[in-house]
Amino acid sequence: MLILHHFQIPQLNRHRTIRVYLPPSYQKGDRRYSVIYMHDGQNLFEKHTAFGRPWHIGKMIDKMPIRKQAIVVGIDNGGVDRMQEYAPFKRGHHGGQGDPYLQFIVENLKPFMDQNYRTLASPDHTWMVGSSLGGLITFHAGLRFPHVFGKIGVLSPAFWFNPQVLQQGPNGPVSENKFYLVGSRTESRGMAPGLQNGYWKLKNAGVRDENLKVIIREKGGHNEAFWAREFKKMHLEWMSN
């Protein structure tokens, strides 16, 4: 079941559509669910709103055993404001609004979800996942709000746009948090070195080896098809633990 909510982002004085996907089992009991917050919400569920091929997250969740199902919160990107919101640091005339965007998720969206849906609100049940620039802001969120997001999925991160995210320290302990970084050598020349730098940044920040996975595929496109496949692999691994 896909439910649309329309939010104001007071930190940026903008409005945004939020897409909440509830697995079929949600209507059949009273159990609580982990929540996966994802960027580029238009691309996650339906073909008519997606840029290219959708991830088909809903179909993916539906096919999983009930114990592995989760609530997915797709936050639409802001169109012309996407680059502004997904980059925490300025780059020329772009970026610099990443922190207010994340504050909206932490201060407004997550409390709404925890109050109105049967969520498991603790960090170990609160994920954030993003790709490309969405991967950049997700990596930043993992360090900026480690007490909120305990599982961080970073797919093909655009570290080149804001390399400063690899230089900042965590805003709290991260030893118990899980990070999953993945990309391919065929996306760009800088993808593999960027992922390696991400690994060392997280390891030096205190993330334990068993909680840190960095995967460099030999082949893979910088597109929704690749990210959907990698999301499924990550989801199944984390939900098995």
mmCIF file of N, CA, C and O in Angstrom, residues 111-163:
data_model
loop_
_atom_site.group_PDB
_atom_site.id
_atom_site.type_symbol
_atom_site.label_atom_id
_atom_site.label_comp_id
_atom_site.label_asym_id
_atom_site.label_seq_id
_atom_site.Cartn_x
_atom_site.Cartn_y
_atom_site.Cartn_z
ATOM 1 N N PRO A 111 9.513 12.002 13.517
ATOM 2 C CA PRO A 111 8.499 12.037 14.578
ATOM 3 C C PRO A 111 7.084 11.773 14.063
ATOM 4 O O PRO A 111 6.299 11.094 14.729
ATOM 5 N N PHE A 112 6.763 12.289 12.868
ATOM 6 C CA PHE A 112 5.447 12.029 12.284
ATOM 7 C C PHE A 112 5.261 10.531 12.033
ATOM 8 O O PHE A 112 4.205 9.959 12.349
ATOM 9 N N MET A 113 6.273 9.904 11.457
ATOM 10 C CA MET A 113 6.175 8.467 11.182
ATOM 11 C C MET A 113 6.031 7.668 12.472
ATOM 12 O O MET A 113 5.203 6.755 12.560
ATOM 13 N N ASP A 114 6.801 8.004 13.481
ATOM 14 C CA ASP A 114 6.758 7.247 14.740
ATOM 15 C C ASP A 114 5.445 7.442 15.490
ATOM 16 O O ASP A 114 5.021 6.569 16.243
ATOM 17 N N GLN A 115 4.801 8.575 15.271
ATOM 18 C CA GLN A 115 3.531 8.849 15.949
ATOM 19 C C GLN A 115 2.329 8.267 15.212
ATOM 20 O O GLN A 115 1.314 7.945 15.833
ATOM 21 N N ASN A 116 2.442 8.120 13.895
ATOM 22 C CA ASN A 116 1.271 7.752 13.100
ATOM 23 C C ASN A 116 1.330 6.352 12.490
ATOM 24 O O ASN A 116 0.327 5.886 11.940
ATOM 25 N N TYR A 117 2.485 5.712 12.586
ATOM 26 C CA TYR A 117 2.624 4.358 12.053
ATOM 27 C C TYR A 117 3.277 3.466 13.111
ATOM 28 O O TYR A 117 3.921 3.957 14.042
ATOM 29 N N ARG A 118 3.111 2.172 12.949
ATOM 30 C CA ARG A 118 3.686 1.218 13.894
ATOM 31 C C ARG A 118 5.158 0.971 13.535
ATOM 32 O O ARG A 118 5.498 0.011 12.841
ATOM 33 N N THR A 119 5.985 1.860 13.990
ATOM 34 C CA THR A 119 7.403 1.796 13.667
ATOM 35 C C THR A 119 8.204 1.259 14.853
ATOM 36 O O THR A 119 7.776 1.343 16.004
ATOM 37 N N LEU A 120 9.375 0.751 14.541
ATOM 38 C CA LEU A 120 10.412 0.500 15.535
ATOM 39 C C LEU A 120 11.350 1.700 15.448
ATOM 40 O O LEU A 120 12.061 1.868 14.455
ATOM 41 N N ALA A 121 11.329 2.533 16.457
ATOM 42 C CA ALA A 121 11.923 3.870 16.333
ATOM 43 C C ALA A 121 13.403 3.938 16.683
ATOM 44 O O ALA A 121 14.035 4.961 16.456
ATOM 45 N N SER A 122 13.968 2.870 17.226
ATOM 46 C CA SER A 122 15.359 2.928 17.671
ATOM 47 C C SER A 122 16.307 2.982 16.483
ATOM 48 O O SER A 122 15.950 2.602 15.357
ATOM 49 N N PRO A 123 17.546 3.459 16.691
ATOM 50 C CA PRO A 123 18.499 3.582 15.578
ATOM 51 C C PRO A 123 18.758 2.282 14.832
ATOM 52 O O PRO A 123 18.911 2.295 13.608
ATOM 53 N N ASP A 124 18.810 1.157 15.542
ATOM 54 C CA ASP A 124 19.115 -0.100 14.857
ATOM 55 C C ASP A 124 17.991 -0.553 13.938
ATOM 56 O O ASP A 124 18.184 -1.456 13.116
ATOM 57 N N HIS A 125 16.820 0.087 14.029
ATOM 58 C CA HIS A 125 15.711 -0.204 13.125
ATOM 59 C C HIS A 125 15.397 0.968 12.203
ATOM 60 O O HIS A 125 14.373 0.956 11.515
ATOM 61 N N THR A 126 16.253 1.975 12.191
ATOM 62 C CA THR A 126 16.029 3.164 11.366
ATOM 63 C C THR A 126 17.144 3.261 10.336
ATOM 64 O O THR A 126 18.305 3.454 10.676
ATOM 65 N N TRP A 127 16.777 3.107 9.087
ATOM 66 C CA TRP A 127 17.737 3.099 7.985
ATOM 67 C C TRP A 127 17.660 4.412 7.213
ATOM 68 O O TRP A 127 16.633 5.089 7.199
ATOM 69 N N MET A 128 18.740 4.717 6.504
ATOM 70 C CA MET A 128 18.692 5.699 5.425
ATOM 71 C C MET A 128 19.458 5.123 4.254
ATOM 72 O O MET A 128 20.544 4.558 4.413
ATOM 73 N N VAL A 129 18.873 5.252 3.066
ATOM 74 C CA VAL A 129 19.470 4.701 1.850
ATOM 75 C C VAL A 129 19.357 5.732 0.736
ATOM 76 O O VAL A 129 18.315 6.373 0.573
ATOM 77 N N GLY A 130 20.431 5.881 -0.044
ATOM 78 C CA GLY A 130 20.394 6.799 -1.174
ATOM 79 C C GLY A 130 21.436 6.441 -2.204
ATOM 80 O O GLY A 130 22.402 5.726 -1.926
ATOM 81 N N SER A 131 21.239 6.956 -3.424
ATOM 82 C CA SER A 131 22.153 6.665 -4.528
ATOM 83 C C SER A 131 22.633 7.970 -5.161
ATOM 84 O O SER A 131 21.917 8.977 -5.177
ATOM 85 N N SER A 132 23.857 7.927 -5.688
ATOM 86 C CA SER A 132 24.476 9.072 -6.351
ATOM 87 C C SER A 132 24.556 10.257 -5.383
ATOM 88 O O SER A 132 25.109 10.122 -4.295
ATOM 89 N N LEU A 133 23.965 11.400 -5.718
ATOM 90 C CA LEU A 133 23.940 12.495 -4.749
ATOM 91 C C LEU A 133 23.153 12.098 -3.504
ATOM 92 O O LEU A 133 23.459 12.545 -2.398
ATOM 93 N N GLY A 134 22.147 11.248 -3.677
ATOM 94 C CA GLY A 134 21.430 10.714 -2.520
ATOM 95 C C GLY A 134 22.321 9.851 -1.646
ATOM 96 O O GLY A 134 22.138 9.777 -0.430
ATOM 97 N N GLY A 135 23.311 9.195 -2.262
ATOM 98 C CA GLY A 135 24.296 8.448 -1.483
ATOM 99 C C GLY A 135 25.224 9.371 -0.721
ATOM 100 O O GLY A 135 25.637 9.070 0.406
ATOM 101 N N LEU A 136 25.544 10.507 -1.336
ATOM 102 C CA LEU A 136 26.384 11.504 -0.672
ATOM 103 C C LEU A 136 25.723 12.016 0.602
ATOM 104 O O LEU A 136 26.335 12.026 1.679
ATOM 105 N N ILE A 137 24.453 12.421 0.508
ATOM 106 C CA ILE A 137 23.775 12.988 1.674
ATOM 107 C C ILE A 137 23.491 11.886 2.702
ATOM 108 O O ILE A 137 23.470 12.151 3.910
ATOM 109 N N THR A 138 23.330 10.643 2.252
ATOM 110 C CA THR A 138 23.127 9.531 3.185
ATOM 111 C C THR A 138 24.381 9.261 3.996
ATOM 112 O O THR A 138 24.314 9.041 5.213
ATOM 113 N N PHE A 139 25.537 9.257 3.342
ATOM 114 C CA PHE A 139 26.807 9.081 4.053
ATOM 115 C C PHE A 139 26.977 10.186 5.088
ATOM 116 O O PHE A 139 27.354 9.935 6.243
ATOM 117 N N HIS A 140 26.679 11.406 4.700
ATOM 118 C CA HIS A 140 26.767 12.549 5.611
ATOM 119 C C HIS A 140 25.820 12.355 6.796
ATOM 120 O O HIS A 140 26.186 12.629 7.947
ATOM 121 N N ALA A 141 24.601 11.876 6.528
ATOM 122 C CA ALA A 141 23.629 11.655 7.608
ATOM 123 C C ALA A 141 24.123 10.618 8.595
ATOM 124 O O ALA A 141 23.884 10.724 9.803
ATOM 125 N N GLY A 142 24.825 9.601 8.090
ATOM 126 C CA GLY A 142 25.339 8.564 8.976
ATOM 127 C C GLY A 142 26.336 9.086 9.982
ATOM 128 O O GLY A 142 26.435 8.559 11.097
ATOM 129 N N LEU A 143 27.072 10.121 9.619
ATOM 130 C CA LEU A 143 28.034 10.736 10.527
ATOM 131 C C LEU A 143 27.416 11.880 11.325
ATOM 132 O O LEU A 143 27.764 12.102 12.478
ATOM 133 N N ARG A 144 26.482 12.576 10.705
ATOM 134 C CA ARG A 144 25.858 13.740 11.349
ATOM 135 C C ARG A 144 24.828 13.317 12.394
ATOM 136 O O ARG A 144 24.692 13.959 13.438
ATOM 137 N N PHE A 145 24.095 12.224 12.135
ATOM 138 C CA PHE A 145 23.028 11.785 13.040
ATOM 139 C C PHE A 145 23.160 10.293 13.342
ATOM 140 O O PHE A 145 22.223 9.515 13.109
ATOM 141 N N PRO A 146 24.290 9.860 13.891
ATOM 142 C CA PRO A 146 24.449 8.426 14.177
ATOM 143 C C PRO A 146 23.518 7.925 15.262
ATOM 144 O O PRO A 146 23.254 6.718 15.345
ATOM 145 N N HIS A 147 22.986 8.830 16.089
ATOM 146 C CA HIS A 147 22.048 8.453 17.141
ATOM 147 C C HIS A 147 20.631 8.276 16.609
ATOM 148 O O HIS A 147 19.740 7.829 17.339
ATOM 149 N N VAL A 148 20.418 8.613 15.335
ATOM 150 C CA VAL A 148 19.094 8.478 14.722
ATOM 151 C C VAL A 148 19.075 7.336 13.713
ATOM 152 O O VAL A 148 18.195 6.472 13.743
ATOM 153 N N PHE A 149 20.056 7.339 12.811
ATOM 154 C CA PHE A 149 20.109 6.353 11.732
ATOM 155 C C PHE A 149 21.196 5.332 12.028
ATOM 156 O O PHE A 149 22.385 5.635 11.957
ATOM 157 N N GLY A 150 20.778 4.118 12.344
ATOM 158 C CA GLY A 150 21.730 3.077 12.713
ATOM 159 C C GLY A 150 22.190 2.213 11.561
ATOM 160 O O GLY A 150 23.158 1.462 11.692
ATOM 161 N N LYS A 151 21.489 2.314 10.422
ATOM 162 C CA LYS A 151 21.877 1.544 9.242
ATOM 163 C C LYS A 151 21.906 2.488 8.040
ATOM 164 O O LYS A 151 20.904 3.157 7.746
ATOM 165 N N ILE A 152 23.050 2.533 7.373
ATOM 166 C CA ILE A 152 23.279 3.505 6.315
ATOM 167 C C ILE A 152 23.658 2.769 5.031
ATOM 168 O O ILE A 152 24.681 2.075 4.977
ATOM 169 N N GLY A 153 22.830 2.917 3.993
ATOM 170 C CA GLY A 153 23.086 2.292 2.703
ATOM 171 C C GLY A 153 23.472 3.340 1.678
ATOM 172 O O GLY A 153 22.656 4.193 1.315
ATOM 173 N N VAL A 154 24.706 3.275 1.210
ATOM 174 C CA VAL A 154 25.275 4.295 0.319
ATOM 175 C C VAL A 154 25.571 3.640 -1.028
ATOM 176 O O VAL A 154 26.514 2.852 -1.148
ATOM 177 N N LEU A 155 24.785 3.960 -2.044
ATOM 178 C CA LEU A 155 24.903 3.342 -3.354
ATOM 179 C C LEU A 155 25.475 4.352 -4.353
ATOM 180 O O LEU A 155 24.908 5.423 -4.552
ATOM 181 N N SER A 156 26.607 4.008 -4.942
ATOM 182 C CA SER A 156 27.258 4.851 -5.958
ATOM 183 C C SER A 156 27.354 6.314 -5.522
ATOM 184 O O SER A 156 26.887 7.218 -6.207
ATOM 185 N N PRO A 157 27.958 6.580 -4.371
ATOM 186 C CA PRO A 157 27.952 7.949 -3.837
ATOM 187 C C PRO A 157 28.746 8.931 -4.700
ATOM 188 O O PRO A 157 29.811 8.599 -5.221
ATOM 189 N N ALA A 158 28.205 10.139 -4.820
ATOM 190 C CA ALA A 158 28.865 11.209 -5.575
ATOM 191 C C ALA A 158 29.827 11.973 -4.660
ATOM 192 O O ALA A 158 29.674 13.176 -4.427
ATOM 193 N N PHE A 159 30.833 11.257 -4.137
ATOM 194 C CA PHE A 159 31.801 11.897 -3.240
ATOM 195 C C PHE A 159 32.557 13.027 -3.928
ATOM 196 O O PHE A 159 33.019 13.961 -3.277
ATOM 197 N N TRP A 160 32.683 12.933 -5.256
ATOM 198 C CA TRP A 160 33.422 13.955 -5.995
ATOM 199 C C TRP A 160 32.781 15.336 -5.854
ATOM 200 O O TRP A 160 33.473 16.359 -5.921
ATOM 201 N N PHE A 161 31.472 15.364 -5.647
ATOM 202 C CA PHE A 161 30.777 16.656 -5.579
ATOM 203 C C PHE A 161 31.064 17.390 -4.284
ATOM 204 O O PHE A 161 31.175 18.619 -4.264
ATOM 205 N N ASN A 162 31.161 16.658 -3.180
ATOM 206 C CA ASN A 162 31.464 17.222 -1.858
ATOM 207 C C ASN A 162 32.485 16.350 -1.155
ATOM 208 O O ASN A 162 32.149 15.601 -0.229
ATOM 209 N N PRO A 163 33.754 16.372 -1.546
ATOM 210 C CA PRO A 163 34.740 15.526 -0.877
ATOM 211 C C PRO A 163 34.912 15.848 0.604
ATOM 212 O O PRO A 163 35.477 15.048 1.356
#
